[in-house]
Short mmCIF file of C-alpha atoms and ligand atoms in Angstrom, two decimals:
data_model
loop_
_atom_site.label_atom_id
_atom_site.label_comp_id
_atom_site.label_asym_id
_atom_site.label_seq_id
_atom_site.Cartn_x
_atom_site.Cartn_y
_atom_site.Cartn_z
CA MET A 621 37.83 -58.45 27.27
CA VAL A 622 36.26 -56.55 24.89
CA ARG A 623 33.36 -55.47 26.17
CA LYS A 624 30.40 -56.97 24.22
CA VAL A 625 28.46 -53.49 22.48
CA LEU A 626 26.34 -54.08 19.55
CA GLY A 627 26.98 -57.53 19.32
CA CYS A 628 24.58 -59.97 17.31
CA THR A 629 21.18 -58.24 15.36
CA VAL A 630 18.40 -60.20 13.69
CA VAL A 631 16.71 -57.48 11.49
CA ALA A 632 12.81 -59.09 10.40
CA GLY A 633 10.08 -57.32 8.17
CA ALA A 634 6.44 -57.33 9.84
CA PHE A 635 3.79 -58.13 7.58
CA TRP A 636 3.91 -58.38 4.21
CA GLY A 637 7.83 -57.11 3.12
CA ASP A 638 8.34 -53.58 1.85
CA GLU A 639 8.82 -52.43 4.86
CA GLY A 640 12.32 -50.76 4.31
CA LYS A 641 14.06 -53.79 5.84
CA GLY A 642 16.37 -52.38 2.96
CA LYS A 643 17.02 -48.64 4.81
CA VAL A 644 17.20 -49.46 8.32
CA VAL A 645 20.12 -52.28 7.10
CA SER A 646 21.77 -49.99 5.26
CA TYR A 647 21.41 -47.19 8.05
CA LEU A 648 22.53 -49.79 10.43
CA ALA A 649 26.23 -50.69 8.54
CA LEU A 650 26.75 -46.95 8.49
CA LYS A 651 25.84 -45.76 12.20
CA ASP A 652 27.34 -49.09 13.70
CA LYS A 653 30.10 -50.19 11.50
CA VAL A 654 28.57 -53.56 10.56
CA ASN A 655 31.99 -56.07 10.56
CA VAL A 656 29.62 -58.61 9.42
CA CYS A 657 26.49 -59.19 7.53
CA VAL A 658 24.80 -62.25 6.62
CA ARG A 659 21.64 -61.77 3.97
CA THR A 660 18.98 -65.11 3.69
CA GLY A 661 16.09 -65.64 1.51
CA SER A 662 15.95 -65.17 -2.00
CA VAL A 663 15.82 -63.53 -5.66
CA ASN A 664 12.31 -62.61 -5.46
CA ALA A 665 12.23 -59.67 -2.54
CA ALA A 666 14.51 -56.43 -3.21
CA HIS A 667 15.70 -54.60 -0.59
CA THR A 668 16.13 -50.37 -2.16
CA VAL A 669 18.27 -48.84 -0.52
CA HIS A 670 19.68 -44.97 -1.84
CA PHE A 671 23.05 -44.55 -1.36
CA LYS A 672 25.09 -40.78 -2.17
CA GLY A 673 22.24 -40.51 -4.74
CA LYS A 674 21.88 -43.66 -6.05
CA ARG A 675 19.02 -46.17 -5.60
CA TYR A 676 19.58 -49.54 -5.45
CA ALA A 677 17.09 -52.85 -5.91
CA LEU A 678 18.98 -55.41 -3.68
CA HIS A 679 17.77 -58.93 -4.51
CA MET A 680 20.75 -60.62 -3.86
CA VAL A 681 23.75 -57.90 -2.58
CA PRO A 682 23.60 -57.47 1.45
CA SER A 683 22.33 -53.99 2.28
CA THR A 684 25.49 -53.06 4.31
CA PHE A 685 27.90 -53.21 0.74
CA VAL A 686 27.41 -48.98 1.45
CA TYR A 687 29.91 -49.93 4.69
CA ALA A 688 33.01 -50.20 2.54
CA LYS A 689 34.76 -52.42 5.22
CA CYS A 690 31.61 -55.14 6.04
CA ARG A 691 32.13 -58.53 4.95
CA LEU A 692 28.94 -59.93 3.06
CA LEU A 693 27.76 -62.99 3.55
CA ILE A 694 25.07 -65.33 1.70
CA GLY A 695 24.18 -68.25 3.52
CA PRO A 696 23.36 -71.83 2.85
CA GLY A 697 19.59 -71.45 3.80
CA ALA A 698 19.08 -68.51 0.62
CA ASN A 699 18.62 -69.53 -2.98
CA VAL A 700 21.07 -67.92 -5.81
CA HIS A 701 20.44 -66.70 -8.76
CA VAL A 702 23.52 -66.20 -10.73
CA PRO A 703 22.93 -63.88 -13.07
CA GLN A 704 21.55 -61.28 -10.82
CA PHE A 705 24.58 -62.03 -8.48
CA MET A 706 26.68 -61.41 -10.47
CA LYS A 707 25.56 -57.95 -11.90
CA GLU A 708 24.23 -56.64 -8.03
CA VAL A 709 27.96 -57.25 -7.36
CA LYS A 710 29.24 -55.12 -10.40
CA GLU A 711 27.32 -52.92 -9.41
CA THR A 712 27.90 -51.71 -5.90
CA ASP A 713 31.67 -53.19 -6.81
CA VAL A 714 31.54 -56.04 -4.08
CA ARG A 715 34.01 -58.48 -5.77
CA GLN A 716 36.64 -58.72 -3.03
CA ARG A 717 34.41 -59.03 0.02
CA ILE A 718 31.40 -60.92 -0.63
CA GLY A 719 31.29 -64.57 0.38
CA VAL A 720 28.01 -67.40 -0.92
CA ASP A 721 27.93 -71.00 1.04
CA ARG A 722 29.25 -73.30 -0.83
CA GLN A 723 25.48 -75.23 0.59
CA ALA A 724 23.70 -72.09 -0.71
CA SER A 725 21.26 -74.07 -3.16
CA ILE A 726 20.81 -72.47 -7.03
CA ILE A 727 18.39 -70.82 -9.01
CA GLU A 728 18.15 -71.44 -12.38
CA SER A 729 16.00 -69.96 -15.45
CA ARG A 730 13.92 -73.14 -15.33
CA HIS A 731 12.71 -72.58 -12.27
CA SER A 732 11.15 -68.97 -13.37
CA GLN A 733 9.29 -70.41 -16.07
CA VAL A 734 7.61 -73.51 -13.64
CA ASP A 735 6.42 -70.65 -11.31
CA LYS A 736 5.05 -68.60 -14.60
CA GLY A 737 3.48 -71.15 -16.37
CA ASP A 738 1.42 -73.28 -13.38
CA SER A 739 -1.98 -71.77 -12.73
CA HIS A 740 -1.70 -72.90 -9.01
CA LEU A 741 1.29 -70.79 -8.47
CA LYS A 742 0.15 -68.38 -10.28
CA SER A 743 -3.05 -68.24 -7.98
CA LEU A 744 -1.10 -66.77 -5.23
CA GLY A 745 0.62 -64.03 -6.83
CA THR A 746 4.00 -64.95 -6.97
CA THR A 747 6.61 -62.86 -7.72
CA GLY A 748 7.61 -65.34 -11.47
CA TRP A 749 11.29 -65.24 -10.42
CA GLY A 750 10.80 -69.17 -9.53
CA VAL A 751 11.63 -69.55 -5.77
CA GLY A 752 8.91 -72.05 -5.38
CA PRO A 753 9.59 -74.55 -8.02
CA ALA A 754 13.27 -73.95 -6.39
CA VAL A 755 12.73 -75.04 -2.46
CA GLN A 756 11.14 -77.41 -4.32
CA GLU A 757 13.72 -78.79 -6.10
CA ARG A 758 15.91 -78.64 -2.81
CA ALA A 759 13.33 -80.11 -0.17
CA LYS A 760 13.50 -83.36 -2.91
CA ARG A 761 16.99 -83.09 -1.95
CA SER A 762 18.30 -83.01 -5.84
CA ALA A 763 19.34 -78.76 -6.46
CA LYS A 764 22.40 -77.30 -7.78
CA LEU A 765 24.02 -76.24 -5.40
CA ALA A 766 26.34 -72.63 -4.87
CA LYS A 767 29.88 -75.60 -4.76
CA ASP A 768 28.23 -77.07 -8.26
CA VAL A 769 28.23 -73.92 -10.23
CA PRO A 770 32.14 -72.54 -11.65
CA GLU A 771 30.99 -69.25 -11.29
CA LEU A 772 30.75 -68.42 -8.25
CA LYS A 773 34.21 -70.43 -7.89
CA GLY A 774 35.40 -67.49 -6.07
CA PHE A 775 32.87 -66.55 -3.72
CA LEU A 776 32.18 -69.58 -1.81
CA ALA A 777 32.84 -69.71 1.97
CA ASP A 778 31.31 -71.67 5.12
CA VAL A 779 28.92 -68.97 6.13
CA ALA A 780 28.14 -70.73 9.69
CA ALA A 781 31.77 -71.43 11.03
CA GLU A 782 32.33 -66.64 9.85
CA VAL A 783 29.77 -65.33 10.90
CA ASN A 784 29.92 -67.38 14.73
CA ALA A 785 33.82 -66.64 14.86
CA ALA A 786 32.74 -63.03 14.41
CA ILE A 787 30.44 -63.29 17.21
CA ASP A 788 33.40 -65.03 18.91
CA ALA A 789 35.01 -62.06 18.51
CA ASP A 790 32.45 -59.40 19.34
CA GLN A 791 32.19 -57.93 16.60
CA THR A 792 29.14 -56.48 15.11
CA VAL A 793 27.20 -58.87 14.07
CA VAL A 794 23.77 -58.21 11.36
CA LEU A 795 21.51 -61.24 9.87
CA GLU A 796 19.20 -59.45 7.20
CA GLY A 797 15.53 -61.18 6.79
CA THR A 798 14.18 -61.01 4.05
CA GLN A 799 10.05 -60.06 3.40
CA GLY A 800 8.03 -60.06 6.62
CA LEU A 801 5.67 -62.16 8.84
CA MET A 802 2.74 -62.56 7.56
CA LEU A 803 4.45 -63.83 4.10
CA SER A 804 5.88 -67.15 6.67
CA LEU A 805 5.14 -70.37 5.25
CA TYR A 806 4.50 -71.49 8.97
CA HIS A 807 3.30 -68.15 10.58
CA GLY A 808 1.26 -66.18 7.18
CA SER A 809 -1.75 -65.96 5.26
CA TYR A 810 -1.07 -69.37 3.85
CA PRO A 811 -1.39 -70.61 0.91
CA TYR A 812 -0.74 -66.40 0.11
CA VAL A 813 3.11 -66.31 1.55
CA THR A 814 6.36 -67.41 0.39
CA SER A 815 7.58 -70.76 0.59
CA ARG A 816 9.45 -70.21 3.65
CA ASP A 817 9.78 -69.11 6.76
CA THR A 818 9.85 -65.52 6.99
CA SER A 819 10.96 -65.41 11.23
CA ALA A 820 13.84 -64.29 12.87
CA SER A 821 14.45 -68.16 13.86
CA ALA A 822 14.39 -68.87 10.69
CA VAL A 823 17.02 -65.96 9.36
CA CYS A 824 19.23 -67.45 12.08
CA SER A 825 18.68 -71.12 10.74
CA GLU A 826 19.54 -70.06 7.73
CA SER A 827 21.91 -68.27 8.22
CA GLY A 828 23.37 -70.90 10.64
CA VAL A 829 23.30 -68.89 14.07
CA GLY A 830 21.49 -70.63 17.28
CA PRO A 831 19.64 -68.35 19.14
CA SER A 832 21.55 -68.30 22.95
CA ARG A 833 23.88 -65.90 20.37
CA VAL A 834 21.38 -63.44 19.22
CA ASP A 835 20.94 -60.15 20.74
CA LYS A 836 18.83 -58.51 19.14
CA VAL A 837 16.15 -58.78 17.23
CA LEU A 838 14.99 -55.94 15.33
CA VAL A 839 11.29 -55.70 13.17
CA VAL A 840 10.64 -53.48 10.77
CA TYR A 841 7.00 -51.77 10.97
CA LYS A 842 5.93 -49.70 8.11
CA ALA A 843 4.32 -46.69 8.79
CA PHE A 844 1.25 -47.88 6.75
CA ILE A 845 0.36 -51.92 5.35
CA THR A 846 1.03 -53.13 1.48
CA ARG A 847 1.16 -55.62 -0.26
CA VAL A 848 1.37 -57.25 -3.93
CA GLY A 849 -0.25 -60.10 -5.17
CA THR A 850 -2.99 -62.28 -3.79
CA GLY A 851 -4.45 -62.90 -0.42
CA GLY A 852 -6.76 -60.77 2.07
CA LEU A 853 -5.13 -57.78 3.05
CA PRO A 854 -7.50 -56.25 6.28
CA GLY A 855 -8.60 -52.97 5.93
CA GLU A 856 -7.40 -52.29 2.29
CA LEU A 857 -8.28 -48.80 0.77
CA SER A 858 -9.26 -48.45 -2.91
CA LYS A 859 -6.14 -47.56 -5.31
CA LYS A 860 -8.18 -44.02 -5.30
CA GLU A 861 -7.86 -43.50 -1.44
CA ALA A 862 -3.80 -45.13 -1.19
CA LEU A 863 -3.39 -42.40 -4.19
CA ARG A 864 -4.41 -39.21 -1.56
CA ARG A 865 -2.94 -40.44 1.63
CA GLY A 866 0.42 -40.81 -0.95
CA TRP A 867 0.52 -44.29 -0.04
CA PHE A 868 0.42 -45.86 -4.08
CA GLU A 869 3.85 -47.99 -3.94
CA LYS A 870 5.11 -50.17 -7.01
CA ALA A 871 7.54 -52.75 -6.15
CA ALA A 872 11.09 -52.41 -6.23
CA GLY A 873 11.24 -55.78 -8.22
CA THR A 874 8.90 -56.87 -10.36
CA GLY A 875 6.82 -52.82 -10.59
CA ARG A 876 3.42 -54.22 -9.29
CA GLU A 877 0.99 -51.72 -8.13
CA ARG A 878 1.10 -52.09 -3.80
CA ARG A 879 -1.68 -52.50 -2.07
CA SER A 880 -2.41 -50.51 0.86
CA ALA A 881 -3.66 -50.41 4.51
CA PRO A 882 -3.51 -48.82 7.61
CA PHE A 883 -1.31 -49.80 10.60
CA ASP A 884 -2.98 -52.20 12.23
CA PHE A 885 -1.63 -52.39 15.50
CA ASP A 886 -3.14 -56.01 16.63
CA LEU A 887 -1.07 -57.75 13.53
CA ALA A 888 1.76 -54.94 14.63
CA ARG A 889 1.71 -57.42 18.21
CA LYS A 890 1.87 -60.84 17.08
CA VAL A 891 4.05 -60.41 15.01
CA ALA A 892 6.31 -58.77 17.47
CA LYS A 893 5.80 -62.21 19.58
CA ILE A 894 6.92 -64.20 17.03
CA HIS A 895 9.50 -62.50 16.15
CA GLY A 896 10.85 -61.88 19.76
CA ALA A 897 11.60 -58.78 18.34
CA THR A 898 13.46 -57.05 21.19
CA GLU A 899 13.01 -53.12 19.42
CA ALA A 900 11.40 -52.34 16.71
CA ALA A 901 12.32 -49.85 13.58
CA LEU A 902 9.27 -48.07 11.96
CA THR A 903 9.88 -46.81 8.23
CA LYS A 904 8.21 -43.97 6.05
CA LEU A 905 6.82 -41.34 9.13
CA ASP A 906 7.08 -38.97 6.51
CA ILE A 907 4.41 -40.22 4.47
CA LEU A 908 2.34 -40.27 7.36
CA TYR A 909 3.37 -36.75 8.99
CA PRO A 910 5.02 -34.65 5.88
CA SER A 911 6.71 -32.46 8.51
CA CYS A 912 8.84 -35.19 10.07
CA LYS A 913 10.30 -35.41 6.74
CA SER A 914 14.30 -36.27 7.29
CA ALA A 915 14.37 -35.49 10.86
CA THR A 916 16.97 -36.48 12.54
CA ASN A 917 15.43 -35.49 16.00
CA TYR A 918 12.95 -36.97 18.00
CA ASP A 919 12.00 -33.64 19.28
CA GLN A 920 11.36 -32.28 15.86
CA LEU A 921 8.53 -34.43 15.47
CA PRO A 922 4.65 -33.02 16.11
CA GLU A 923 2.18 -34.61 18.05
CA GLU A 924 0.61 -36.74 16.48
CA ALA A 925 4.03 -38.72 15.70
CA ILE A 926 4.72 -39.18 18.85
CA ASP A 927 1.21 -40.16 20.17
CA PHE A 928 1.96 -43.03 17.36
CA ILE A 929 4.80 -44.28 17.91
CA ALA A 930 3.73 -44.62 22.09
CA LYS A 931 0.49 -46.74 20.40
CA ILE A 932 2.87 -48.34 18.58
CA GLU A 933 5.05 -49.72 21.49
CA GLU A 934 2.02 -50.06 23.94
CA ALA A 935 0.49 -52.57 21.64
CA THR A 936 3.68 -54.25 21.13
CA GLY A 937 5.57 -54.39 24.06
CA VAL A 938 8.57 -53.28 22.34
CA ALA A 939 10.24 -49.84 21.47
CA VAL A 940 10.30 -48.08 18.52
CA SER A 941 14.30 -47.25 18.75
CA ILE A 942 14.40 -46.21 15.14
CA VAL A 943 12.47 -43.60 12.96
CA GLY A 944 13.17 -43.08 9.62
CA THR A 945 11.74 -40.05 8.12
CA GLY A 946 12.58 -40.42 4.06
CA PRO A 947 14.87 -42.24 2.04
CA ASP A 948 18.09 -42.15 2.03
CA ALA A 949 20.11 -44.56 4.45
CA MET A 950 20.70 -41.38 7.03
CA ASP A 951 17.53 -40.05 6.81
CA ILE A 952 16.93 -41.81 10.27
CA ILE A 953 15.93 -40.71 14.00
CA ASP A 954 17.87 -42.83 16.57
CA ARG A 955 16.75 -42.99 20.08
CA ARG A 956 18.71 -46.51 20.61
CA THR A 957 20.98 -43.95 23.03
CA SER A 958 18.55 -41.39 24.37
CA LEU A 959 15.41 -44.44 25.39
P1 IMP B 84 7.24 -66.14 -4.15
O1 IMP B 84 8.01 -65.54 -3.03
O2 IMP B 84 7.62 -65.69 -5.47
O3 IMP B 84 6.59 -67.54 -4.48
O4 IMP B 84 5.44 -65.20 -3.86
C1 IMP B 84 3.94 -65.95 -3.02
C2 IMP B 84 4.09 -64.16 -2.66
O5 IMP B 84 4.44 -63.56 -1.51
C3 IMP B 84 3.42 -63.14 -3.19
O6 IMP B 84 1.77 -62.49 -3.07
C4 IMP B 84 4.12 -62.13 -3.70
O7 IMP B 84 4.05 -61.14 -3.60
C5 IMP B 84 4.74 -62.21 -2.00
N1 IMP B 84 6.07 -61.57 -2.24
C6 IMP B 84 7.16 -62.30 -2.47
N2 IMP B 84 8.44 -62.14 -1.85
C7 IMP B 84 8.64 -60.66 -2.15
C8 IMP B 84 8.80 -59.20 -1.61
O8 IMP B 84 9.86 -59.37 -1.12
N3 IMP B 84 7.99 -58.75 -1.00
C9 IMP B 84 6.37 -58.86 -0.93
N4 IMP B 84 6.33 -59.40 -1.05
C10 IMP B 84 6.38 -60.83 -1.49
MG1 MG B 85 10.62 -55.27 -1.35
#
């Protein structure tokens, strides 16, 4: 029997998104030679991947595209923006290895118009892509599905069947979640949330993978917290202070300014519990501790950085097994073998 080494990993965001899931997933793709990846969610999320000197902001294509042998899938629970999908397929040159589930629903420009024109949605600070209105239509059971779109004909797949077959064959599988738990329709800061559940369980559900078939749940934390759109952010810094600390960011997708706050250990504990995290990734450690930049070995970290990681592990009860030290996919300290 083939020994199951890496199995099926769910990657899920901790707070209000933008933790660096794209970077972590692209690293796993290259390091673990991920065979199959399912992306969930929709076009409102942008996953940033830096690879071979190029920067990608992916709204549709799974971040594992960097590993040329990975089969890329978009799950039945996802919402596909066809022009954006086509654009990214071209940009990443993955036409031959990407599939879209027949039952994924379609988001169109008219949804974006409703999103941008609705005063309630505007007050929530939505991304304006129209995901809320598209999901509303899906719940009403009047949505257009991928199987109804002629341009997607050559891409159609049965994602649940493919991903479960990969799991049965002991292949390495990643289910790529989007956004963060605090943007979850159920667990987040309602009503200032997105239109779907973003928990690890929901990532499984959107992909068609049952909970007993998952081996690891990797929660992705960033060394500080950011949030775009409206809604509360405990400990929020002024823009001036964020700039001073080097925490000021702009959204990869919409270009909006991100608000920022220090890491929240209590919230990190709650998030780890609800995701059912078995391990954690911590990104942008080099922003907090510049001497960590591009470190690939734990022993290279200054004592304060090691203390910070220990404090997260103590608060969450979860080991920080992957540490991001720079933007490139390979700027990572991988502690999975040494823990
Ligand atoms: P919607 O998902 O476009 O409806 O926006 C609802 C809320 O979720 C707004 O506060 C958005 O800024 C936020 N949001 C949606 N997607 C992302 C994301 O990928 N990163 C960060 N915030 C997001
Ligand atoms: Mg993002």
